[in-house]
XYZ file of N, CA, C and O in Angstrom:
336
model
N 200.208 -45.486 -149.944
C 199.761 -45.049 -148.645
C 200.461 -45.792 -147.526
O 200.247 -45.488 -146.371
N 201.250 -46.779 -147.857
C 201.964 -47.543 -146.851
C 201.740 -49.021 -147.032
O 201.368 -49.474 -148.118
N 201.956 -49.769 -145.968
C 201.804 -51.218 -146.070
C 201.270 -51.786 -144.762
O 201.367 -51.153 -143.712
N 200.706 -52.976 -144.880
C 200.171 -53.674 -143.717
C 200.616 -55.125 -143.793
O 200.508 -55.770 -144.834
N 201.144 -55.622 -142.702
C 201.481 -57.033 -142.569
C 200.384 -57.671 -141.732
O 200.089 -57.198 -140.632
N 199.744 -58.696 -142.274
C 198.746 -59.455 -141.532
C 199.413 -60.739 -141.068
O 199.910 -61.507 -141.876
N 199.449 -60.944 -139.760
C 200.077 -62.145 -139.228
C 199.315 -62.595 -137.988
O 199.195 -61.827 -137.019
N 198.816 -63.804 -138.041
C 198.074 -64.390 -136.914
C 196.998 -63.439 -136.383
O 196.956 -63.112 -135.195
N 196.165 -62.972 -137.303
C 195.002 -62.123 -136.989
C 195.364 -60.751 -136.429
O 194.554 -60.081 -135.813
N 196.602 -60.318 -136.628
C 197.024 -58.980 -136.199
C 197.542 -58.198 -137.389
O 198.055 -58.770 -138.342
N 197.423 -56.889 -137.323
C 197.923 -55.991 -138.358
C 199.139 -55.240 -137.841
O 199.142 -54.747 -136.712
N 200.145 -55.156 -138.685
C 201.343 -54.372 -138.396
C 201.487 -53.400 -139.562
O 201.657 -53.823 -140.699
N 201.409 -52.097 -139.292
C 201.328 -51.098 -140.353
C 202.550 -50.187 -140.388
O 203.213 -49.979 -139.388
N 202.782 -49.651 -141.588
C 203.832 -48.656 -141.772
C 203.370 -47.657 -142.824
O 202.788 -48.038 -143.841
N 203.627 -46.396 -142.577
C 203.339 -45.357 -143.564
C 204.363 -45.399 -144.681
O 205.425 -46.014 -144.547
N 204.073 -44.697 -145.747
C 205.033 -44.535 -146.828
C 206.245 -43.793 -146.280
O 206.105 -42.820 -145.546
N 207.428 -44.259 -146.628
C 208.645 -43.646 -146.100
C 209.479 -42.981 -147.187
O 210.459 -42.312 -146.882
N 209.114 -43.179 -148.451
C 209.888 -42.594 -149.547
C 208.948 -41.818 -150.470
O 207.844 -42.268 -150.757
N 209.387 -40.667 -150.885
C 208.620 -39.853 -151.822
C 209.495 -39.525 -153.021
O 210.709 -39.629 -152.966
N 208.864 -39.126 -154.107
C 209.575 -38.703 -155.318
C 210.520 -39.772 -155.836
O 211.694 -39.507 -156.112
N 210.016 -40.993 -155.960
C 210.840 -42.081 -156.484
C 211.063 -41.891 -157.977
O 210.217 -41.356 -158.683
N 212.186 -42.349 -158.459
C 212.511 -42.270 -159.875
C 211.639 -43.229 -160.682
O 211.102 -42.875 -161.721
N 211.473 -44.456 -160.195
C 210.696 -45.471 -160.904
C 210.255 -46.534 -159.894
O 211.065 -47.032 -159.124
N 208.982 -46.876 -159.916
C 208.471 -47.864 -158.962
C 208.500 -49.290 -159.497
O 208.096 -50.214 -158.796
N 209.015 -49.478 -160.717
C 209.110 -50.821 -161.273
C 209.952 -51.706 -160.356
O 211.078 -51.368 -160.030
N 209.380 -52.802 -159.924
C 210.104 -53.748 -159.082
C 210.058 -53.449 -157.595
O 210.535 -54.245 -156.789
N 209.483 -52.310 -157.196
C 209.437 -51.960 -155.768
C 208.598 -52.957 -154.977
O 208.952 -53.310 -153.847
N 207.504 -53.404 -155.548
C 206.679 -54.402 -154.874
C 207.422 -55.707 -154.680
O 207.327 -56.347 -153.632
N 208.179 -56.092 -155.700
C 208.985 -57.314 -155.597
C 210.063 -57.156 -154.528
O 210.321 -58.076 -153.748
N 210.697 -55.984 -154.503
C 211.730 -55.726 -153.499
C 211.120 -55.783 -152.097
O 211.697 -56.377 -151.179
N 209.944 -55.190 -151.943
C 209.244 -55.226 -150.664
C 208.966 -56.676 -150.254
O 209.208 -57.067 -149.114
N 208.459 -57.463 -151.187
C 208.108 -58.853 -150.902
C 209.334 -59.676 -150.501
O 209.272 -60.479 -149.569
N 210.438 -59.477 -151.188
C 211.651 -60.233 -150.883
C 212.111 -59.969 -149.447
O 212.355 -60.901 -148.677
N 212.215 -58.695 -149.085
C 212.698 -58.359 -147.746
C 211.701 -58.804 -146.677
O 212.083 -59.364 -145.647
N 210.419 -58.580 -146.917
C 209.435 -58.992 -145.907
C 209.410 -60.505 -145.746
O 209.245 -61.014 -144.632
N 209.621 -61.244 -146.824
C 209.665 -62.711 -146.742
C 210.859 -63.191 -145.921
O 210.750 -64.129 -145.134
N 211.985 -62.544 -146.120
C 213.183 -62.898 -145.353
C 212.970 -62.571 -143.872
O 213.264 -63.386 -142.999
N 212.425 -61.390 -143.605
C 212.264 -60.945 -142.226
C 211.194 -61.725 -141.465
O 211.323 -61.943 -140.265
N 210.157 -62.159 -142.151
C 209.081 -62.888 -141.470
C 209.593 -64.207 -140.904
O 209.066 -64.723 -139.922
N 210.644 -64.746 -141.501
C 211.228 -66.001 -141.023
C 212.364 -65.781 -140.025
O 212.985 -66.735 -139.585
N 212.616 -64.532 -139.692
C 213.653 -64.232 -138.706
C 212.986 -64.022 -137.352
O 211.785 -64.148 -137.202
N 213.760 -63.681 -136.389
C 213.229 -63.467 -135.042
C 212.978 -61.984 -134.761
O 212.815 -61.581 -133.616
N 212.922 -61.180 -135.813
C 212.722 -59.741 -135.652
C 211.296 -59.450 -135.171
O 210.359 -60.181 -135.503
N 211.152 -58.398 -134.413
C 209.842 -57.945 -133.966
C 208.986 -57.638 -135.191
O 209.405 -56.898 -136.084
N 207.783 -58.185 -135.239
C 206.913 -58.033 -136.406
C 206.562 -56.581 -136.707
O 206.261 -56.245 -137.852
N 206.599 -55.706 -135.720
C 206.320 -54.288 -135.956
C 207.318 -53.657 -136.925
O 207.000 -52.675 -137.591
N 208.527 -54.188 -136.969
C 209.568 -53.610 -137.825
C 209.527 -54.092 -139.270
O 210.121 -53.464 -140.146
N 208.861 -55.182 -139.541
C 208.886 -55.757 -140.887
C 208.304 -54.814 -141.943
O 208.952 -54.568 -142.960
N 207.117 -54.235 -141.747
C 206.625 -53.304 -142.775
C 207.515 -52.074 -142.930
O 207.720 -51.591 -144.044
N 208.069 -51.589 -141.844
C 208.938 -50.409 -141.898
C 210.194 -50.707 -142.708
O 210.545 -49.976 -143.642
N 210.877 -51.781 -142.363
C 212.114 -52.138 -143.064
C 211.847 -52.492 -144.520
O 212.640 -52.145 -145.407
N 210.743 -53.142 -144.780
C 210.393 -53.499 -146.160
C 210.109 -52.251 -146.986
O 210.505 -52.161 -148.149
N 209.427 -51.264 -146.387
C 209.185 -50.000 -147.088
C 210.494 -49.261 -147.370
O 210.658 -48.654 -148.431
N 211.405 -49.307 -146.428
C 212.710 -48.661 -146.630
C 213.422 -49.292 -147.818
O 213.937 -48.601 -148.698
N 213.462 -50.617 -147.854
C 214.156 -51.307 -148.940
C 213.486 -51.024 -150.292
O 214.167 -50.743 -151.281
N 212.163 -51.073 -150.317
C 211.441 -50.795 -151.566
C 211.684 -49.358 -152.021
O 211.836 -49.090 -153.223
N 211.754 -48.436 -151.067
C 212.039 -47.042 -151.403
C 213.425 -46.860 -151.991
O 213.612 -46.097 -152.945
N 214.393 -47.564 -151.449
C 215.745 -47.521 -152.021
C 215.737 -48.034 -153.457
O 216.381 -47.463 -154.341
N 214.998 -49.119 -153.677
C 214.912 -49.707 -155.022
C 214.313 -48.704 -156.015
O 214.705 -48.662 -157.176
N 213.387 -47.880 -155.551
C 212.731 -46.903 -156.413
C 213.604 -45.749 -156.852
O 213.175 -44.919 -157.652
N 214.830 -45.698 -156.368
C 215.759 -44.647 -156.788
C 216.482 -44.966 -158.083
O 217.319 -44.184 -158.534
N 216.171 -46.118 -158.674
C 216.830 -46.548 -159.910
C 215.783 -46.877 -160.964
O 214.666 -47.267 -160.632
N 216.150 -46.733 -162.221
C 215.234 -47.066 -163.308
C 215.052 -48.568 -163.417
O 216.039 -49.320 -163.418
N 213.797 -48.983 -163.520
C 213.505 -50.406 -163.699
C 214.167 -51.239 -162.624
O 214.115 -50.925 -161.449
N 214.778 -52.291 -163.080
C 215.503 -53.171 -162.160
C 216.994 -53.152 -162.485
O 217.671 -54.172 -162.425
N 217.492 -51.961 -162.850
C 218.882 -51.859 -163.281
C 219.884 -52.157 -162.173
O 221.029 -52.491 -162.442
N 219.454 -52.027 -160.921
C 220.378 -52.235 -159.807
C 219.640 -52.885 -158.643
O 218.511 -52.532 -158.341
N 220.296 -53.806 -158.003
C 219.762 -54.402 -156.782
C 220.430 -53.690 -155.611
O 221.653 -53.558 -155.565
N 219.626 -53.211 -154.687
C 220.151 -52.507 -153.519
C 220.923 -53.504 -152.663
O 220.422 -54.577 -152.322
N 222.137 -53.148 -152.325
C 222.990 -54.055 -151.545
C 222.621 -54.048 -150.067
O 221.995 -53.107 -149.565
N 223.029 -55.086 -149.399
C 222.836 -55.186 -147.953
C 223.496 -53.997 -147.259
O 222.939 -53.413 -146.325
N 224.671 -53.622 -147.723
C 225.409 -52.514 -147.119
C 224.649 -51.190 -147.261
O 224.586 -50.404 -146.311
N 224.083 -50.940 -148.453
C 223.314 -49.713 -148.665
C 222.074 -49.689 -147.764
O 221.732 -48.656 -147.190
N 221.416 -50.826 -147.668
C 220.224 -50.966 -146.841
C 220.550 -50.700 -145.373
O 219.898 -49.889 -144.710
N 221.591 -51.344 -144.864
C 221.972 -51.164 -143.466
C 222.451 -49.741 -143.175
O 222.187 -49.199 -142.102
N 223.145 -49.143 -144.133
C 223.624 -47.769 -143.958
C 222.449 -46.814 -143.779
O 222.468 -45.951 -142.894
N 221.408 -46.972 -144.588
C 220.240 -46.099 -144.466
C 219.504 -46.353 -143.153
O 219.080 -45.410 -142.480
N 219.390 -47.595 -142.747
C 218.728 -47.913 -141.480
C 219.488 -47.261 -140.316
O 218.884 -46.664 -139.420
N 220.820 -47.352 -140.344
C 221.616 -46.727 -139.288
C 221.433 -45.215 -139.276
O 221.338 -44.588 -138.226
N 221.394 -44.619 -140.471
C 221.198 -43.175 -140.575
C 219.828 -42.777 -140.013
O 219.724 -41.825 -139.244
N 218.815 -43.512 -140.376
C 217.465 -43.213 -139.894
C 217.326 -43.424 -138.389
O 216.572 -42.713 -137.732
N 218.063 -44.372 -137.851
C 217.964 -44.640 -136.419
C 218.546 -43.511 -135.581
O 218.267 -43.407 -134.391
N 219.363 -42.660 -136.199
C 219.954 -41.533 -135.483
C 219.036 -40.311 -135.449
O 219.299 -39.364 -134.725
N 217.987 -40.365 -136.254
C 217.069 -39.202 -136.346
C 216.119 -39.207 -135.170
O 215.631 -40.133 -134.699
């Protein structure tokens, strides 16, 4: 149904952004990794759940953990989505 980031008594929410995933194995881990990196950056907190959902959705396009989504693939999709 999406995700919620709780930070300093505030909620930052994002809806599900990917449907019809091939396999969700490791998607939670992928989400956690990206959100952990972003929480320590200076990015606006509203974007963290959105970007984390995007990365987890990309990860779900592969079976199990057979492939790690690259930074380039992640940024390419973000750029594509920003044009919509």
